């Protein structure tokens, strides 16, 4: 099959963005709530986001620079830099429309969660509020910041979890992710995917792999 080649380092930023966000999919969405240094609540979605490790539990979020804002930073980035705390509210289909409203470029003095009709609840270990309508909330403390070109990568340590009762599987000490129905961001602005089409493919230990190979040889 023919392959096309692109020198990504020479490419203009919009084209690079289009190509790369189309390939790295689906991306989970962190709906981040913060407080400004003056105590104004802020909320916005970020899909350059993932869980990076478990011991300690670390998340990473990529926030783009925005020259129209204070210090070139989106409000979420600015608030996290100042207060060192934030909450990641998990996004499912039932709150996606409201989350999308909070992504509008509102000025810093606007509380996006209020405009979107979302409810704020107090957090336990951090000052920024959590969003009541979200199926789960991860309270985070800033663990590090990496500045590369026009991207600020925020590393956060998760220090507290809230989850709605109906989503916890007490018996198996796990979470009914299928009931949460988280959504992911796809290849174009405004395109999302559901997480309902699941299938199983267990990861094998080396011993299990060897046994499987022996069985295949016998056939
Ligand atoms: C689903 C979704 C995901 C987004 N992901 C990102 C992202 O990863 N990084 C980013 O800089 N902006 C992202 N945005 C845009 C921000 O949400 C938008 O710039 C917002 O106004 C930032 O708000 P703030 O200034 O209150 O922090 C995303 C928008 C949407 C709708």
mmCIF file of C-alpha atoms and ligand atoms in Angstrom:
data_model
loop_
_atom_site.group_PDB
_atom_site.id
_atom_site.type_symbol
_atom_site.label_atom_id
_atom_site.label_comp_id
_atom_site.label_asym_id
_atom_site.label_seq_id
_atom_site.Cartn_x
_atom_site.Cartn_y
_atom_site.Cartn_z
ATOM 1 C CA UNK A 1 0.000 0.000 0.000
ATOM 2 C CA UNK A 2 1.184 3.531 -0.784
ATOM 3 C CA UNK A 3 2.168 5.656 2.189
ATOM 4 C CA UNK A 4 2.179 9.444 2.283
ATOM 5 C CA UNK A 5 4.859 11.149 4.356
ATOM 6 C CA UNK A 6 4.639 14.416 6.274
ATOM 7 C CA UNK A 7 7.436 16.303 7.996
ATOM 8 C CA UNK A 8 5.396 17.340 11.001
ATOM 9 C CA UNK A 9 8.102 19.676 12.306
ATOM 10 C CA UNK A 10 7.843 21.771 9.097
ATOM 11 C CA UNK A 11 4.059 21.866 8.955
ATOM 12 C CA UNK A 12 1.834 24.844 9.803
ATOM 13 C CA UNK A 13 0.053 24.573 13.153
ATOM 14 C CA UNK A 14 -3.600 24.309 11.941
ATOM 15 C CA UNK A 15 -2.846 21.476 9.497
ATOM 16 C CA UNK A 16 -0.726 19.676 12.083
ATOM 17 C CA UNK A 17 -3.597 19.990 14.567
ATOM 18 C CA UNK A 18 -6.104 18.575 12.073
ATOM 19 C CA UNK A 19 -3.932 15.582 11.274
ATOM 20 C CA UNK A 20 -2.871 14.750 14.817
ATOM 21 C CA UNK A 21 -6.234 15.114 16.550
ATOM 22 C CA UNK A 22 -7.643 12.815 13.877
ATOM 23 C CA UNK A 23 -5.114 10.120 14.718
ATOM 24 C CA UNK A 24 -4.990 10.289 18.508
ATOM 25 C CA UNK A 25 -8.611 9.367 19.202
ATOM 26 C CA UNK A 26 -10.758 9.052 21.161
ATOM 27 C CA UNK A 27 -9.514 11.513 23.773
ATOM 28 C CA UNK A 28 -11.087 11.581 27.237
ATOM 29 C CA UNK A 29 -12.372 14.942 28.396
ATOM 30 C CA UNK A 30 -11.361 16.595 31.658
ATOM 31 C CA UNK A 31 -13.978 19.132 32.677
ATOM 32 C CA UNK A 32 -11.809 21.269 34.940
ATOM 33 C CA UNK A 33 -13.075 23.487 37.723
ATOM 34 C CA UNK A 34 -10.747 26.054 39.283
ATOM 35 C CA UNK A 35 -10.941 29.205 41.402
ATOM 36 C CA UNK A 36 -9.209 32.446 40.504
ATOM 37 C CA UNK A 37 -6.981 34.145 43.077
ATOM 38 C CA UNK A 38 -9.975 36.451 43.671
ATOM 39 C CA UNK A 39 -12.224 33.439 44.323
ATOM 40 C CA UNK A 40 -14.143 33.493 40.987
ATOM 41 C CA UNK A 41 -15.139 29.979 39.888
ATOM 42 C CA UNK A 42 -14.081 28.833 36.402
ATOM 43 C CA UNK A 43 -14.898 25.718 34.401
ATOM 44 C CA UNK A 44 -13.757 24.486 30.972
ATOM 45 C CA UNK A 45 -13.200 21.200 29.075
ATOM 46 C CA UNK A 46 -9.772 19.878 27.997
ATOM 47 C CA UNK A 47 -9.246 16.787 25.853
ATOM 48 C CA UNK A 48 -5.458 16.875 25.761
ATOM 49 C CA UNK A 49 -5.828 14.848 28.926
ATOM 50 C CA UNK A 50 -5.068 11.468 30.400
ATOM 51 C CA UNK A 51 -4.096 9.437 33.471
ATOM 52 C CA UNK A 52 -0.298 9.161 33.342
ATOM 53 C CA UNK A 53 0.443 6.882 36.284
ATOM 54 C CA UNK A 54 -0.931 5.361 39.448
ATOM 55 C CA UNK A 55 1.735 5.622 42.162
ATOM 56 C CA UNK A 56 1.227 8.477 42.826
ATOM 57 C CA UNK A 57 -1.902 8.920 40.682
ATOM 58 C CA UNK A 58 -0.917 11.547 38.108
ATOM 59 C CA UNK A 59 -2.964 13.246 35.389
ATOM 60 C CA UNK A 60 -1.629 15.433 32.554
ATOM 61 C CA UNK A 61 -3.539 18.201 30.786
ATOM 62 C CA UNK A 62 -2.333 20.189 27.773
ATOM 63 C CA UNK A 63 -3.494 23.799 27.814
ATOM 64 C CA UNK A 64 -2.847 25.889 24.697
ATOM 65 C CA UNK A 65 -1.559 29.449 24.926
ATOM 66 C CA UNK A 66 -4.025 32.221 24.118
ATOM 67 C CA UNK A 67 -2.530 35.642 23.393
ATOM 68 C CA UNK A 68 -5.867 37.348 24.064
ATOM 69 C CA UNK A 69 -5.692 36.374 27.759
ATOM 70 C CA UNK A 70 -3.793 37.487 30.846
ATOM 71 C CA UNK A 71 -0.239 36.088 30.718
ATOM 72 C CA UNK A 72 -1.220 34.407 27.414
ATOM 73 C CA UNK A 73 -2.958 31.750 29.482
ATOM 74 C CA UNK A 74 -6.490 30.389 29.352
ATOM 75 C CA UNK A 75 -8.243 31.041 32.670
ATOM 76 C CA UNK A 76 -7.904 27.403 33.783
ATOM 77 C CA UNK A 77 -4.124 27.506 33.245
ATOM 78 C CA UNK A 78 -3.792 30.865 34.982
ATOM 79 C CA UNK A 79 -5.897 29.766 37.980
ATOM 80 C CA UNK A 80 -4.015 26.494 38.412
ATOM 81 C CA UNK A 81 -0.708 28.366 38.280
ATOM 82 C CA UNK A 82 -1.925 30.749 41.018
ATOM 83 C CA UNK A 83 -3.844 28.415 43.342
ATOM 84 C CA UNK A 84 -2.130 25.040 42.608
ATOM 85 C CA UNK A 85 -5.468 23.222 42.874
ATOM 86 C CA UNK A 86 -8.193 21.990 40.501
ATOM 87 C CA UNK A 87 -10.956 19.428 40.122
ATOM 88 C CA UNK A 88 -11.428 17.119 37.137
ATOM 89 C CA UNK A 89 -15.117 16.447 36.617
ATOM 90 C CA UNK A 90 -15.731 13.326 34.520
ATOM 91 C CA UNK A 91 -17.806 13.997 31.388
ATOM 92 C CA UNK A 92 -20.603 11.743 30.179
ATOM 93 C CA UNK A 93 -23.251 12.231 27.543
ATOM 94 C CA UNK A 94 -25.829 13.695 29.903
ATOM 95 C CA UNK A 95 -23.673 16.748 30.699
ATOM 96 C CA UNK A 96 -21.802 17.141 27.390
ATOM 97 C CA UNK A 97 -23.993 19.958 26.028
ATOM 98 C CA UNK A 98 -23.522 21.989 29.199
ATOM 99 C CA UNK A 99 -19.781 21.260 29.225
ATOM 100 C CA UNK A 100 -19.610 22.468 25.621
ATOM 101 C CA UNK A 101 -21.172 25.810 26.640
ATOM 102 C CA UNK A 102 -18.400 26.309 29.202
ATOM 103 C CA UNK A 103 -15.807 26.107 26.392
ATOM 104 C CA UNK A 104 -16.977 29.484 25.018
ATOM 105 C CA UNK A 105 -14.255 32.159 25.464
ATOM 106 C CA UNK A 106 -15.930 33.928 28.369
ATOM 107 C CA UNK A 107 -13.930 36.624 30.200
ATOM 108 C CA UNK A 108 -12.253 35.605 33.498
ATOM 109 C CA UNK A 109 -14.915 37.247 35.667
ATOM 110 C CA UNK A 110 -17.606 34.920 34.287
ATOM 111 C CA UNK A 111 -18.525 31.703 36.105
ATOM 112 C CA UNK A 112 -19.113 29.353 33.146
ATOM 113 C CA UNK A 113 -20.749 26.653 35.270
ATOM 114 C CA UNK A 114 -23.514 29.097 36.214
ATOM 115 C CA UNK A 115 -24.142 30.092 32.581
ATOM 116 C CA UNK A 116 -24.323 26.403 31.646
ATOM 117 C CA UNK A 117 -26.795 25.701 34.475
ATOM 118 C CA UNK A 118 -24.446 23.380 36.369
ATOM 119 C CA UNK A 119 -24.343 23.060 40.149
ATOM 120 C CA UNK A 120 -21.204 23.620 42.217
ATOM 121 C CA UNK A 121 -20.585 21.611 45.391
ATOM 122 C CA UNK A 122 -17.759 22.078 47.895
ATOM 123 C CA UNK A 123 -14.721 19.837 47.486
ATOM 124 C CA UNK A 124 -13.075 18.159 50.475
ATOM 125 C CA UNK A 125 -9.299 18.644 50.108
ATOM 126 C CA UNK A 126 -9.087 21.514 47.616
ATOM 127 C CA UNK A 127 -10.774 24.920 47.376
ATOM 128 C CA UNK A 128 -12.174 24.778 43.797
ATOM 129 C CA UNK A 129 -15.727 23.410 43.749
ATOM 130 C CA UNK A 130 -16.756 20.187 42.033
ATOM 131 C CA UNK A 131 -19.638 19.835 39.605
ATOM 132 C CA UNK A 132 -22.650 18.011 41.063
ATOM 133 C CA UNK A 133 -24.016 16.769 37.713
ATOM 134 C CA UNK A 134 -20.752 15.004 36.867
ATOM 135 C CA UNK A 135 -20.725 11.238 37.602
ATOM 136 C CA UNK A 136 -17.363 11.521 39.402
ATOM 137 C CA UNK A 137 -14.921 14.225 40.496
ATOM 138 C CA UNK A 138 -11.160 13.975 41.027
ATOM 139 C CA UNK A 139 -9.669 16.553 43.381
ATOM 140 C CA UNK A 140 -6.115 17.380 42.249
ATOM 141 C CA UNK A 141 -3.089 19.258 43.501
ATOM 142 C CA UNK A 142 -0.577 20.719 41.021
ATOM 143 C CA UNK A 143 2.423 18.380 40.829
ATOM 144 C CA UNK A 144 4.372 20.108 38.066
ATOM 145 C CA UNK A 145 4.198 22.312 34.996
ATOM 146 C CA UNK A 146 6.034 21.764 31.724
ATOM 147 C CA UNK A 147 6.121 24.635 29.274
ATOM 148 C CA UNK A 148 6.923 23.598 25.688
ATOM 149 C CA UNK A 149 6.364 26.210 22.968
ATOM 150 C CA UNK A 150 2.703 27.202 23.006
ATOM 151 C CA UNK A 151 1.611 24.395 25.287
ATOM 152 C CA UNK A 152 1.514 24.330 29.056
ATOM 153 C CA UNK A 153 1.331 20.786 30.371
ATOM 154 C CA UNK A 154 -0.191 20.638 33.814
ATOM 155 C CA UNK A 155 0.643 17.597 35.923
ATOM 156 C CA UNK A 156 -1.750 16.997 38.798
ATOM 157 C CA UNK A 157 -1.810 14.509 41.635
ATOM 158 C CA UNK A 158 -5.254 13.087 42.349
ATOM 159 C CA UNK A 159 -5.854 13.266 46.080
ATOM 160 C CA UNK A 160 -9.598 12.675 46.519
ATOM 161 C CA UNK A 161 -12.401 10.942 44.600
ATOM 162 C CA UNK A 162 -16.159 11.539 44.647
ATOM 163 C CA UNK A 163 -18.350 9.098 42.735
ATOM 164 C CA UNK A 164 -22.132 8.794 42.554
ATOM 165 C CA UNK A 165 -23.302 5.738 44.488
ATOM 166 C CA UNK A 166 -24.986 4.041 41.518
ATOM 167 C CA UNK A 167 -21.686 3.886 39.617
ATOM 168 C CA UNK A 168 -19.686 2.027 42.278
ATOM 169 C CA UNK A 169 -19.580 -1.772 42.080
ATOM 170 C CA UNK A 170 -19.075 -2.490 45.810
ATOM 171 C CA UNK A 171 -18.773 -6.259 45.368
ATOM 172 C CA UNK A 172 -15.881 -6.100 42.897
ATOM 173 C CA UNK A 173 -14.350 -2.866 44.227
ATOM 174 C CA UNK A 174 -14.542 -1.348 40.800
ATOM 175 C CA UNK A 175 -16.637 1.147 38.849
ATOM 176 C CA UNK A 176 -19.540 0.562 36.462
ATOM 177 C CA UNK A 177 -17.900 2.561 33.670
ATOM 178 C CA UNK A 178 -20.525 1.216 31.266
ATOM 179 C CA UNK A 179 -23.248 2.914 33.361
ATOM 180 C CA UNK A 180 -21.307 6.191 33.471
ATOM 181 C CA UNK A 181 -21.115 6.248 29.642
ATOM 182 C CA UNK A 182 -18.135 8.604 29.387
ATOM 183 C CA UNK A 183 -17.711 10.284 26.010
ATOM 184 C CA UNK A 184 -14.523 10.931 24.057
ATOM 185 C CA UNK A 185 -13.495 13.681 21.660
ATOM 186 C CA UNK A 186 -12.862 12.610 18.069
ATOM 187 C CA UNK A 187 -11.268 13.927 14.868
ATOM 188 C CA UNK A 188 -13.134 17.202 14.315
ATOM 189 C CA UNK A 189 -14.464 20.108 16.290
ATOM 190 C CA UNK A 190 -17.832 19.011 17.696
ATOM 191 C CA UNK A 191 -17.457 15.279 17.018
ATOM 192 C CA UNK A 192 -17.620 12.879 19.973
ATOM 193 C CA UNK A 193 -17.857 9.148 20.515
ATOM 194 C CA UNK A 194 -19.808 7.020 22.975
ATOM 195 C CA UNK A 195 -18.090 4.227 24.882
ATOM 196 C CA UNK A 196 -20.875 1.675 24.582
ATOM 197 C CA UNK A 197 -19.456 -0.673 21.908
ATOM 198 C CA UNK A 198 -17.169 -2.758 24.142
ATOM 199 C CA UNK A 199 -15.314 -6.024 23.535
ATOM 200 C CA UNK A 200 -12.873 -8.217 25.493
ATOM 201 C CA UNK A 201 -9.231 -9.005 24.745
ATOM 202 C CA UNK A 202 -7.459 -10.106 27.932
ATOM 203 C CA UNK A 203 -3.755 -9.258 28.293
ATOM 204 C CA UNK A 204 -1.728 -12.462 28.653
ATOM 205 C CA UNK A 205 1.084 -13.220 31.080
ATOM 206 C CA UNK A 206 4.237 -14.664 29.477
ATOM 207 C CA UNK A 207 3.233 -18.165 30.727
ATOM 208 C CA UNK A 208 -0.236 -17.851 29.222
ATOM 209 C CA UNK A 209 1.263 -16.675 25.915
ATOM 210 C CA UNK A 210 3.657 -19.684 25.867
ATOM 211 C CA UNK A 211 0.782 -22.075 26.563
ATOM 212 C CA UNK A 212 -1.241 -20.506 23.761
ATOM 213 C CA UNK A 213 1.703 -20.849 21.325
ATOM 214 C CA UNK A 214 2.141 -24.541 22.280
ATOM 215 C CA UNK A 215 -1.569 -25.118 21.628
ATOM 216 C CA UNK A 216 -1.344 -23.361 18.249
ATOM 217 C CA UNK A 217 1.688 -25.546 17.288
ATOM 218 C CA UNK A 218 -0.306 -28.700 18.051
ATOM 219 C CA UNK A 219 -3.078 -27.698 15.650
HETATM 220 C C1 LIG B 1 -14.404 19.055 24.224
HETATM 221 C C2 LIG B 1 -13.392 20.157 24.249
HETATM 222 C C3 LIG B 1 -12.068 19.876 24.527
HETATM 223 C C4 LIG B 1 -11.114 20.897 24.580
HETATM 224 N N1 LIG B 1 -9.811 20.582 24.847
HETATM 225 C C5 LIG B 1 -8.887 21.549 24.958
HETATM 226 C C6 LIG B 1 -7.532 21.216 25.278
HETATM 227 O O1 LIG B 1 -7.171 20.060 25.479
HETATM 228 N N2 LIG B 1 -6.645 22.246 25.390
HETATM 229 C C7 LIG B 1 -7.011 23.552 25.224
HETATM 230 O O2 LIG B 1 -6.168 24.452 25.360
HETATM 231 N N3 LIG B 1 -8.296 23.894 24.922
HETATM 232 C C8 LIG B 1 -9.231 22.931 24.799
HETATM 233 N N4 LIG B 1 -10.536 23.255 24.512
HETATM 234 C C9 LIG B 1 -10.911 24.683 24.428
HETATM 235 C C10 LIG B 1 -11.141 25.279 25.834
HETATM 236 O O3 LIG B 1 -12.179 24.586 26.515
HETATM 237 C C11 LIG B 1 -11.523 26.760 25.667
HETATM 238 O O4 LIG B 1 -10.410 27.468 25.160
HETATM 239 C C12 LIG B 1 -12.023 27.406 26.946
HETATM 240 O O5 LIG B 1 -12.554 28.690 26.655
HETATM 241 C C13 LIG B 1 -10.930 27.593 27.986
HETATM 242 O O6 LIG B 1 -11.565 28.177 29.096
HETATM 243 P P1 LIG B 1 -10.816 28.961 30.239
HETATM 244 O O7 LIG B 1 -10.183 30.200 29.637
HETATM 245 O O8 LIG B 1 -11.935 29.294 31.190
HETATM 246 O O9 LIG B 1 -9.788 28.051 30.841
HETATM 247 C C14 LIG B 1 -11.502 22.258 24.378
HETATM 248 C C15 LIG B 1 -12.841 22.537 24.076
HETATM 249 C C16 LIG B 1 -13.775 21.504 23.993
HETATM 250 C C17 LIG B 1 -15.210 21.810 23.647
#
